[in-house]
Coordinates of C-alpha atoms in Angstrom, one line a residue:
M1 CA -0.4 0.1 -1.0
T2 CA 1.5 3.5 -0.6
T3 CA 0.0 6.6 1.3
P4 CA -0.4 10.4 0.5
E5 CA 1.8 12.4 2.0
V6 CA 1.1 14.6 4.6
R7 CA -1.2 17.5 3.8
P8 CA -0.5 21.0 5.4
T9 CA -4.0 21.5 7.5
Q10 CA -6.8 23.2 5.6
H11 CA -8.1 25.3 8.3
H12 CA -7.3 28.9 9.2
P13 CA -4.9 29.1 12.1
E14 CA -6.9 32.1 13.7
L15 CA -10.1 29.1 13.5
R16 CA -7.8 26.3 15.1
A17 CA -6.7 28.4 17.8
A18 CA -10.0 29.3 18.8
A19 CA -11.4 25.9 18.8
R20 CA -8.2 25.3 21.4
H21 CA -10.1 28.4 23.5
I22 CA -13.0 27.1 23.0
G23 CA -12.2 23.6 24.7
R24 CA -10.4 25.2 27.6
R25 CA -13.0 28.1 28.4
R26 CA -16.4 26.0 27.9
F27 CA -15.6 22.6 29.7
L28 CA -14.5 21.3 33.4
T29 CA -10.9 21.2 33.8
V30 CA -10.6 17.1 32.8
T31 CA -12.6 17.6 29.8
G32 CA -10.7 20.6 28.4
A33 CA -7.4 19.0 28.8
A34 CA -8.9 15.9 26.6
A35 CA -10.0 18.5 24.2
A36 CA -6.4 20.3 24.2
L37 CA -5.0 16.5 23.7
A38 CA -7.5 16.1 20.3
F39 CA -5.3 18.9 18.6
A40 CA -1.5 16.7 19.8
V41 CA 0.2 15.0 16.8
D42 CA 3.2 13.6 17.4
V43 CA 3.6 10.3 19.6
P44 CA 4.5 11.5 22.9
G45 CA 8.3 11.9 23.7
S46 CA 8.3 14.0 26.4
G47 CA 7.0 14.9 30.3
T48 CA 4.9 12.9 31.5
A49 CA 4.7 10.2 29.1
A50 CA 8.7 9.7 29.3
A51 CA 8.5 10.3 33.2
A52 CA 6.3 7.8 34.3
E53 CA 5.9 4.3 33.2
L54 CA 4.0 1.8 34.6
D55 CA 5.6 -1.7 35.6
P56 CA 3.4 -4.2 33.7
A57 CA 3.1 -6.5 36.8
R58 CA 1.3 -4.3 38.9
I59 CA -1.7 -4.8 35.9
A60 CA -4.4 -7.0 38.3
D61 CA -6.8 -7.5 35.8
D62 CA -7.1 -8.7 32.3
P63 CA -6.0 -5.4 30.1
F64 CA -7.2 -7.3 26.8
T65 CA -10.8 -6.0 27.1
L66 CA -11.4 -5.0 23.8
G67 CA -9.9 -7.5 21.6
V68 CA -7.1 -7.3 19.3
A69 CA -7.4 -6.3 15.5
S70 CA -4.8 -6.3 12.3
G71 CA -5.5 -3.9 9.0
D72 CA -3.9 -2.6 5.9
P73 CA -2.2 -5.0 4.8
H74 CA 0.8 -4.2 2.8
P75 CA 3.5 -6.9 1.0
D76 CA 5.7 -6.7 3.5
S77 CA 4.0 -5.8 6.7
V78 CA 0.6 -5.1 8.3
L79 CA -0.8 -3.2 11.0
L80 CA -1.5 -4.7 14.3
W81 CA -3.6 -3.0 17.0
T82 CA -5.1 -3.3 20.8
R83 CA -5.6 -1.6 23.7
L84 CA -5.1 -2.1 27.0
A85 CA -8.4 -1.3 29.3
P86 CA -8.8 -3.3 32.4
A87 CA -12.6 -1.5 33.3
P88 CA -13.5 -0.6 30.0
Y89 CA -16.3 1.8 31.1
Q90 CA -14.7 4.3 33.2
A91 CA -13.2 6.9 31.3
D92 CA -9.2 6.2 32.0
G93 CA -9.7 2.5 30.7
G94 CA -8.5 1.1 34.6
L95 CA -5.2 2.4 34.5
P96 CA -2.8 4.7 35.3
A97 CA -2.0 8.0 33.5
E98 CA 1.6 6.2 32.5
R99 CA 2.8 4.2 29.5
V100 CA 3.2 1.0 29.4
T101 CA 5.0 -1.7 27.4
V102 CA 3.4 -4.2 25.2
E103 CA 5.4 -7.0 24.0
W104 CA 4.2 -8.8 20.2
E105 CA 4.7 -11.0 18.3
I106 CA 3.7 -12.9 14.9
A107 CA 4.2 -16.5 13.6
L108 CA 3.2 -18.8 11.1
D109 CA 1.2 -21.1 13.4
E110 CA -2.0 -20.7 15.7
R111 CA 0.0 -22.3 18.3
F112 CA 3.5 -20.3 18.4
R113 CA 5.9 -22.5 18.3
R114 CA 7.1 -20.8 14.7
V115 CA 7.5 -17.4 15.7
V116 CA 9.0 -14.9 13.0
R117 CA 8.9 -11.5 14.6
R118 CA 8.2 -10.3 17.9
G119 CA 9.2 -6.7 19.1
K120 CA 7.7 -4.0 22.0
A121 CA 5.6 -1.6 21.9
T122 CA 4.5 1.8 24.2
A123 CA 1.0 1.9 24.9
H124 CA 0.9 5.8 25.6
P125 CA -1.9 7.2 28.2
E126 CA -2.0 10.6 25.5
F127 CA -3.8 8.0 23.3
H128 CA -5.7 5.7 25.6
H129 CA -3.5 3.0 26.0
T130 CA -3.8 2.6 22.2
V131 CA -1.0 0.3 20.7
H132 CA -0.8 0.3 16.9
V133 CA 2.4 -1.8 15.6
E134 CA 3.6 -1.6 12.0
A135 CA 4.7 -5.1 12.3
G136 CA 7.3 -6.4 9.4
P137 CA 9.5 -7.4 7.8
L138 CA 6.9 -10.2 6.5
A139 CA 6.5 -12.6 3.3
P140 CA 4.0 -11.2 1.1
G141 CA 0.8 -13.5 0.5
Q142 CA 1.4 -15.0 3.6
V143 CA -0.9 -15.9 6.5
Y144 CA 0.1 -14.9 10.2
H145 CA -1.2 -15.2 13.8
Y146 CA -0.5 -12.8 16.2
R147 CA -0.9 -11.6 19.5
F148 CA 0.2 -9.3 22.3
R149 CA 1.6 -9.8 26.3
A150 CA 1.2 -7.1 29.5
G151 CA 3.0 -8.0 32.3
R152 CA 1.4 -11.6 32.7
F153 CA -1.5 -11.5 30.9
V154 CA -1.5 -12.5 27.0
S155 CA -4.3 -11.2 24.5
P156 CA -6.5 -13.3 22.3
A157 CA -5.2 -14.8 19.3
G158 CA -5.6 -12.8 16.0
R159 CA -5.1 -13.9 12.2
T160 CA -3.9 -11.7 9.5
R161 CA -2.2 -11.3 6.2
T162 CA -0.3 -9.6 4.0
A163 CA -1.0 -8.7 0.4
P164 CA 0.9 -10.4 -2.6
A165 CA 3.8 -9.1 -4.1
T166 CA 3.1 -5.9 -5.8
R167 CA 4.0 -7.1 -9.2
S168 CA 2.7 -10.6 -8.6
R169 CA 0.1 -12.2 -10.6
A170 CA -2.4 -12.8 -8.3
A171 CA -5.1 -15.8 -9.2
G172 CA -8.0 -14.7 -7.1
L173 CA -8.9 -12.6 -3.4
T174 CA -12.0 -12.9 -1.7
F175 CA -13.2 -10.4 0.9
G176 CA -15.9 -9.0 3.2
V177 CA -18.0 -5.5 2.8
V178 CA -19.4 -4.3 5.8
S179 CA -20.9 -0.5 7.3
C180 CA -23.5 0.5 9.9
Q181 CA -23.5 -0.8 13.1
R182 CA -25.3 0.7 15.6
Y183 CA -25.2 -0.9 19.1
D184 CA -28.6 -0.1 20.6
Q185 CA -30.8 -1.3 17.2
G186 CA -29.5 -4.8 17.5
Y187 CA -27.0 -7.4 17.9
W188 CA -24.1 -8.1 15.3
T189 CA -24.7 -11.6 14.7
A190 CA -23.6 -10.6 11.2
Y191 CA -20.2 -10.0 12.5
R192 CA -20.3 -13.7 14.3
H193 CA -20.9 -15.3 10.8
L194 CA -18.3 -13.0 9.1
A195 CA -15.7 -14.4 11.5
E196 CA -16.3 -17.7 10.1
E197 CA -15.9 -16.7 6.3
D198 CA -12.7 -18.0 4.4
L199 CA -11.6 -14.4 3.4
D200 CA -8.5 -12.6 3.1
V201 CA -9.9 -8.9 3.9
V202 CA -12.7 -7.2 5.2
F203 CA -13.5 -3.7 3.8
H204 CA -15.4 -1.3 7.0
L205 CA -17.2 1.6 4.9
G206 CA -18.4 3.5 7.4
D207 CA -20.9 4.3 10.6
Y208 CA -18.5 2.1 12.9
L209 CA -19.9 3.3 15.7
Y210 CA -23.4 5.8 16.2
E211 CA -22.8 9.4 18.0
Y212 CA -26.3 8.9 19.6
A213 CA -27.3 7.8 23.4
V214 CA -27.3 5.0 24.6
N215 CA -29.6 3.9 27.7
D216 CA -28.9 1.0 30.1
V217 CA -30.8 -2.0 28.6
G218 CA -28.7 -1.4 25.5
G219 CA -31.9 -0.5 23.3
A220 CA -33.2 -2.9 21.5
R221 CA -30.7 -5.4 22.7
A222 CA -32.9 -5.6 25.8
Y223 CA -30.5 -6.3 28.6
P224 CA -31.3 -6.4 32.0
A225 CA -31.8 -2.9 33.8
G226 CA -28.8 -1.3 34.7
T227 CA -26.4 -3.4 32.2
L228 CA -24.8 -0.2 30.7
P229 CA -23.9 2.4 33.1
D230 CA -24.8 6.1 32.7
V231 CA -21.9 7.1 30.7
F232 CA -23.3 6.1 27.3
R233 CA -26.8 8.2 28.0
R234 CA -25.6 11.1 26.3
E235 CA -24.5 12.1 23.2
T236 CA -20.8 12.0 21.9
V237 CA -19.1 15.1 21.5
T238 CA -16.3 15.3 23.7
L239 CA -13.1 13.4 23.1
E240 CA -14.1 11.0 26.4
D241 CA -17.0 10.5 25.0
Y242 CA -16.2 9.1 21.8
R243 CA -13.2 6.8 23.6
L244 CA -16.2 5.5 25.7
R245 CA -18.3 4.9 22.7
Y246 CA -15.4 2.6 21.4
A247 CA -15.1 0.5 24.0
L248 CA -18.8 0.1 24.3
Y249 CA -19.2 -1.0 20.9
K250 CA -15.7 -3.2 21.0
T251 CA -16.9 -4.8 24.1
D252 CA -19.3 -6.9 21.6
A253 CA -17.9 -10.3 21.3
D254 CA -19.2 -10.7 17.4
L255 CA -17.5 -7.4 16.8
R256 CA -14.0 -8.7 18.3
A257 CA -14.5 -12.3 16.4
A258 CA -14.6 -10.3 13.1
H259 CA -11.3 -8.2 14.2
A260 CA -9.5 -11.4 15.0
A261 CA -10.4 -13.4 12.0
H262 CA -9.4 -11.1 9.0
P263 CA -7.6 -7.9 8.6
F264 CA -9.9 -5.2 8.4
V265 CA -9.7 -1.9 6.2
V266 CA -11.6 1.2 7.2
T267 CA -12.9 4.3 6.4
W268 CA -15.5 6.3 8.0
D269 CA -18.9 8.0 7.2
D270 CA -20.7 10.7 8.8
H271 CA -21.9 9.1 12.4
E272 CA -18.1 8.7 13.6
T273 CA -18.5 12.1 14.3
E274 CA -22.0 13.3 14.0
N275 CA -24.9 12.7 11.6
N276 CA -24.9 14.2 7.7
Y277 CA -21.8 16.8 8.6
S278 CA -19.7 18.0 5.0
G279 CA -16.7 19.3 5.7
D280 CA -16.9 22.1 8.4
T281 CA -20.7 22.4 8.6
P282 CA -22.5 20.2 11.3
E283 CA -25.3 19.2 11.3
N284 CA -27.0 21.8 13.7
S285 CA -26.1 25.1 13.9
V286 CA -23.2 25.4 16.3
P287 CA -20.3 27.8 15.8
P288 CA -18.0 26.8 13.4
E289 CA -14.8 26.7 16.0
E290 CA -17.2 24.3 18.1
F291 CA -17.4 21.6 15.5
L292 CA -13.8 21.5 14.7
L293 CA -13.2 21.1 18.4
R294 CA -15.8 18.1 18.2
R295 CA -14.3 16.8 15.2
A296 CA -10.6 16.5 16.1
A297 CA -11.8 14.7 19.2
A298 CA -14.4 12.2 17.2
Y299 CA -11.0 12.1 14.5
R300 CA -8.8 11.6 17.1
A301 CA -10.4 8.3 18.7
Y302 CA -11.5 6.9 15.5
W303 CA -7.6 6.8 15.0
E304 CA -7.0 5.4 18.3
N305 CA -9.3 2.7 17.9
M306 CA -8.8 1.5 14.2
P307 CA -6.0 -0.7 13.0
L308 CA -4.6 2.5 10.9
R309 CA -0.8 3.3 10.4
R310 CA 0.8 6.3 11.4
P311 CA 0.5 8.3 8.1
Q312 CA -3.2 8.6 9.2
L313 CA -2.6 10.3 12.5
P314 CA -4.4 13.6 12.6
D315 CA -3.7 16.7 13.0
G316 CA -6.1 18.4 14.8
P317 CA -9.1 18.3 12.9
D318 CA -7.8 16.7 9.9
L319 CA -6.9 13.0 8.9
K320 CA -6.2 12.0 5.9
L321 CA -8.0 8.8 5.2
Y322 CA -8.1 8.3 1.8
R323 CA -5.1 5.7 0.7
R324 CA -4.5 3.2 -2.2
L325 CA -4.2 -1.0 -1.2
R326 CA -3.0 -3.1 -4.5
W327 CA -3.1 -6.8 -4.2
G328 CA -0.8 -8.0 -6.6
R329 CA -1.7 -6.9 -9.9
L330 CA -5.5 -8.4 -9.6
A331 CA -6.6 -5.4 -7.8
Q332 CA -6.1 -2.0 -6.8
F333 CA -8.5 -0.5 -4.1
D334 CA -8.6 3.4 -3.8
V335 CA -10.6 3.7 -0.1
L336 CA -12.0 7.2 -0.4
D337 CA -13.5 9.7 2.4
T338 CA -16.7 11.6 0.9
R339 CA -17.1 13.3 4.2
Q340 CA -14.1 15.5 5.4
Y341 CA -13.7 17.4 1.9
R342 CA -17.6 17.6 0.6
S343 CA -19.6 20.7 -0.4
D344 CA -22.8 21.3 2.1
Q345 CA -25.4 19.2 1.0
A346 CA -27.6 21.1 -1.7
Y347 CA -31.2 22.5 -0.7
G348 CA -30.7 21.5 3.5
D349 CA -30.0 17.7 2.8
G350 CA -32.3 14.9 2.3
W351 CA -34.3 14.0 -0.6
Q352 CA -35.3 16.9 -3.1
Y353 CA -35.5 17.4 -6.3
P354 CA -32.7 18.1 -8.4
G355 CA -31.7 21.5 -9.5
P356 CA -29.1 24.5 -10.0
E357 CA -27.9 24.1 -6.6
S358 CA -27.2 20.3 -6.6
Q359 CA -26.2 20.5 -10.0
D360 CA -23.4 23.2 -9.5
P361 CA -20.3 21.8 -11.8
S362 CA -18.1 23.4 -9.0
R363 CA -19.5 21.1 -6.2
T364 CA -17.6 18.2 -4.6
L365 CA -18.2 15.4 -2.6
T366 CA -14.4 14.2 -2.8
G367 CA -12.4 17.4 -2.9
D368 CA -9.7 18.7 -5.6
A369 CA -7.1 17.0 -4.2
Q370 CA -8.7 13.6 -3.7
E371 CA -10.2 13.6 -6.8
R372 CA -6.5 14.2 -8.6
W373 CA -5.4 11.2 -6.5
L374 CA -8.1 8.8 -7.7
V375 CA -7.6 9.6 -11.1
G376 CA -3.7 10.0 -11.3
G377 CA -3.4 6.3 -9.4
W378 CA -6.0 5.3 -12.0
R379 CA -3.6 6.6 -14.7
R380 CA 0.0 4.8 -13.4
S381 CA -2.1 1.4 -12.4
D382 CA -1.9 -1.8 -14.3
A383 CA -4.5 -3.9 -12.2
L384 CA -7.2 -5.7 -13.9
W385 CA -9.9 -4.9 -11.4
H386 CA -10.3 -1.4 -9.7
V387 CA -12.4 -1.1 -6.8
L388 CA -13.3 2.0 -5.0
P389 CA -14.5 1.2 -1.4
Q390 CA -16.3 4.6 0.0
Q391 CA -19.5 5.2 1.7
V392 CA -22.3 6.7 0.1
T393 CA -24.7 5.3 -3.0
F394 CA -22.8 6.5 -6.6
S395 CA -25.3 5.0 -8.3
Q396 CA -28.5 6.9 -9.6
R397 CA -31.6 6.6 -7.1
F398 CA -34.8 8.0 -7.8
N399 CA -37.5 7.5 -5.2
S400 CA -40.5 7.7 -7.3
T401 CA -41.8 6.3 -11.1
T402 CA -42.9 9.9 -12.1
A403 CA -41.0 12.7 -13.3
P404 CA -39.5 14.6 -11.9
S405 CA -37.9 12.4 -9.2
K406 CA -36.5 13.4 -5.9
V407 CA -33.0 11.9 -5.3
S408 CA -30.8 11.8 -1.9
M409 CA -28.8 15.1 -1.7
D410 CA -26.2 13.4 0.9
S411 CA -25.7 10.7 -2.0
W412 CA -23.6 11.6 -5.1
D413 CA -27.0 12.0 -6.7
G414 CA -26.7 15.4 -4.8
Y415 CA -23.0 16.0 -6.0
P416 CA -23.9 15.1 -10.2
A417 CA -20.9 17.0 -11.6
S418 CA -18.4 15.6 -9.2
R419 CA -19.7 12.0 -10.0
E420 CA -19.4 12.7 -13.8
R421 CA -15.8 14.0 -13.2
V422 CA -14.6 10.6 -11.6
L423 CA -16.3 8.8 -14.4
A424 CA -14.2 10.5 -17.0
G425 CA -11.6 9.9 -14.9
A426 CA -11.8 6.4 -15.4
R427 CA -12.8 6.3 -18.4
A428 CA -10.0 8.5 -19.5
A429 CA -7.7 6.3 -18.0
G430 CA -8.8 3.1 -20.0
V431 CA -10.4 1.4 -16.5
D432 CA -12.6 -1.2 -17.9
N433 CA -13.5 -3.1 -14.5
L434 CA -14.7 -0.8 -12.5
M435 CA -16.5 -1.9 -8.8
V436 CA -17.6 0.9 -6.8
L437 CA -18.2 -0.6 -2.6
T438 CA -20.9 1.5 -0.8
G439 CA -22.7 1.1 2.8
D440 CA -24.6 4.0 4.6
V441 CA -28.1 3.1 3.2
H442 CA -29.1 -0.4 5.3
V443 CA -30.6 -2.2 2.7
H444 CA -28.0 -4.5 0.0
Y445 CA -28.6 -3.1 -3.7
G446 CA -26.9 -4.7 -6.8
F447 CA -26.3 -1.5 -9.5
D448 CA -24.8 -1.2 -12.9
I449 CA -23.6 1.8 -13.4
K450 CA -24.4 3.6 -16.6
R451 CA -22.6 6.1 -18.7
D452 CA -25.9 7.9 -18.8
F453 CA -28.3 7.2 -16.4
S454 CA -30.7 8.8 -17.7
D455 CA -30.4 6.3 -20.7
P456 CA -31.4 2.9 -19.7
D457 CA -30.1 1.5 -22.8
S458 CA -26.4 3.8 -22.4
R459 CA -23.3 1.6 -21.8
T460 CA -22.9 0.1 -18.7
V461 CA -19.5 1.1 -17.1
G462 CA -19.2 -0.7 -13.9
T463 CA -20.4 -2.4 -11.3
E464 CA -21.8 -1.2 -7.7
I465 CA -22.5 -3.5 -4.8
V466 CA -23.9 -2.0 -1.6
T467 CA -24.1 -4.0 1.4
S468 CA -26.5 -3.8 4.0
S469 CA -26.2 -3.1 7.8
V470 CA -24.9 -5.1 10.2
S471 CA -27.9 -3.8 13.0
S472 CA -28.8 -0.2 11.9
G473 CA -32.3 -0.1 11.2
G474 CA -33.5 -2.8 13.2
D475 CA -34.8 -6.6 11.9
G476 CA -35.4 -4.9 8.1
S477 CA -37.4 -6.7 5.7
A478 CA -36.1 -8.6 2.7
K479 CA -38.6 -6.6 0.3
P480 CA -39.5 -3.2 2.0
A481 CA -42.7 -0.9 1.4
N482 CA -40.9 1.1 -1.7
W483 CA -38.8 -2.1 -3.2
E484 CA -41.5 -2.1 -6.4
T485 CA -41.1 1.2 -6.8
Y486 CA -37.3 1.8 -6.8
M487 CA -36.5 -1.5 -9.1
T488 CA -39.0 -0.1 -11.6
A489 CA -37.5 3.7 -11.2
N490 CA -34.4 2.6 -11.6
P491 CA -34.2 -0.3 -14.6
H492 CA -30.3 -0.2 -13.6
M493 CA -30.6 -1.4 -10.0
R494 CA -30.3 -5.0 -10.2
F495 CA -31.2 -6.2 -6.8
Y496 CA -32.8 -5.0 -3.5
N497 CA -33.0 -6.5 -0.1
G498 CA -34.0 -4.7 3.3
L499 CA -32.1 -7.6 5.9
R500 CA -29.1 -6.7 7.6
G501 CA -26.2 -8.8 7.0
Y502 CA -22.9 -8.6 4.9
T503 CA -21.4 -8.9 1.8
T504 CA -18.7 -11.4 0.1
V505 CA -16.7 -10.3 -3.2
S506 CA -14.4 -12.4 -5.1
L507 CA -12.4 -11.2 -7.8
G508 CA -10.6 -13.5 -10.2
R509 CA -8.6 -13.4 -13.6
E510 CA -12.2 -13.7 -15.8
L511 CA -15.1 -12.5 -13.3
A512 CA -16.1 -10.9 -9.7
R513 CA -18.9 -12.5 -8.0
A514 CA -20.8 -10.4 -5.2
D515 CA -23.1 -12.8 -2.5
F516 CA -25.3 -11.1 -1.0
R517 CA -25.8 -12.5 2.8
T518 CA -28.0 -11.6 4.9
V519 CA -29.5 -12.7 8.5
S520 CA -33.8 -13.0 9.8
H521 CA -33.4 -10.7 12.7
V522 CA -30.8 -8.5 14.8
T523 CA -33.0 -7.9 17.6
T524 CA -32.4 -11.1 19.5
Q525 CA -29.4 -13.3 18.7
G526 CA -28.6 -16.4 17.0
A527 CA -30.4 -15.5 14.0
P528 CA -29.2 -18.0 11.0
L529 CA -27.3 -16.6 7.6
T530 CA -28.8 -16.8 4.3
T531 CA -27.2 -15.7 0.9
A532 CA -30.3 -13.9 -0.8
A533 CA -28.5 -13.4 -3.9
S534 CA -25.4 -14.1 -6.3
F535 CA -24.5 -11.6 -9.1
V536 CA -21.3 -11.9 -11.6
T537 CA -19.5 -9.6 -13.8
E538 CA -17.2 -10.5 -16.0
A539 CA -13.7 -8.5 -16.7
G540 CA -14.6 -6.7 -19.5
E541 CA -18.0 -7.1 -19.6
P542 CA -19.4 -4.7 -16.7
G543 CA -23.1 -5.6 -15.6
L544 CA -24.3 -7.2 -12.6
K545 CA -25.8 -10.7 -14.3
P546 CA -27.8 -13.9 -11.7
A547 CA -25.1 -16.1 -10.5

């Protein structure tokens, strides 16, 4: 994988200074200190971090309550993650503000008899005792097992793998696609099934957490009264809030199992910060400096809790999340961020009729720099498949069979000029096998991407695989009330299912296959897994066909 260079901040210095001032002025001392931390950049190397070190032997309770994870596989390395938290529902995780030395090791076998790499890392209190290890050098295209040790405690073991050599002619790849896991709207049974799949990697397309309050019974999970503490009964705004919310989510055993089973490649959508924010513009009317402070807290907590490498370390309210992953010469994955750089939603957001505001050619969903990076990467690529893991629905989606029809201003339909520039860039670069991966909408869709969506007979230039939610939206239904309307109004929509689940995609030299997996319910545990539909698209002949 190659990662773009760190860019200069996009925010005016006075605005960033005002955000820091808000943190000191408006909040209590502890929260104000955490707010200031959200603007810190480098790994601590002086002050408290250098002066105080906790002897791991003093840790009395298991610190690996939140499991392990791996991510962003390169041909010669992989990112390993864990967090020390003996008491995950406490703001400090049950540890003093002292750094802790954590040992790690990688082996070729699950019993760790053939250890190939080992080392030590520091869990800094400034980063909430999270650990990010860029482990290597490793052999390309190899399955590995890894674990951590702190004092007398050993973490659960995880399984990961490296990508094939960059120039290798990889024969195949199978990956999972997931999104939208609202804790209080259901159990994450889909993750338990995902953990049992034979996958090379999993792409998480956003809404890893939700900012909304969670009550003591876990909402639709209906725990016994008083199961969860009151710290979750508020919307996430401060750094402490976001950190605690990640702790709650990562205590879910099914999520931990999926992370331990497969390396993840992650990108965010809106709820990791706030619903439907766009760039610097919040959902609600608050001063911009106050929203930047919230965004800085959200971005810092995201990096801390995700298996992300050092180049994604945030700089205050900025974090460069878009990046490129190669799987030999079989596939190139250009992971997008369609939230941080976008123009504000037209016509006040929601479903609206398209018009001059939404069709303004200057509007962007990706920002200019990311768009240039994407198209430039296509021009230089020799991969067979070009896959775009991103957040919101790319293909045109009408909600009425009569014209004109409203479209979602939060999706690419609200930014048609931006979509056209991306498709034009793919066309100019000679991209024959374009596949867009999407989350956000809590349903499964399969789309043919058309050269001209207004003409059903126009050329198909790619495919879009939209994965349903893990739990967001509750149980759902196989055929939602608008199913017939959507299928009629959008002839390029080849599939629509409203149950929860995930998608698996297998890429080969001749074709790609997508399997839409569903579970019948999420408000109670134990739902079986069903393959609702399977489609293939042939290399050089884009378009979804029933498998």
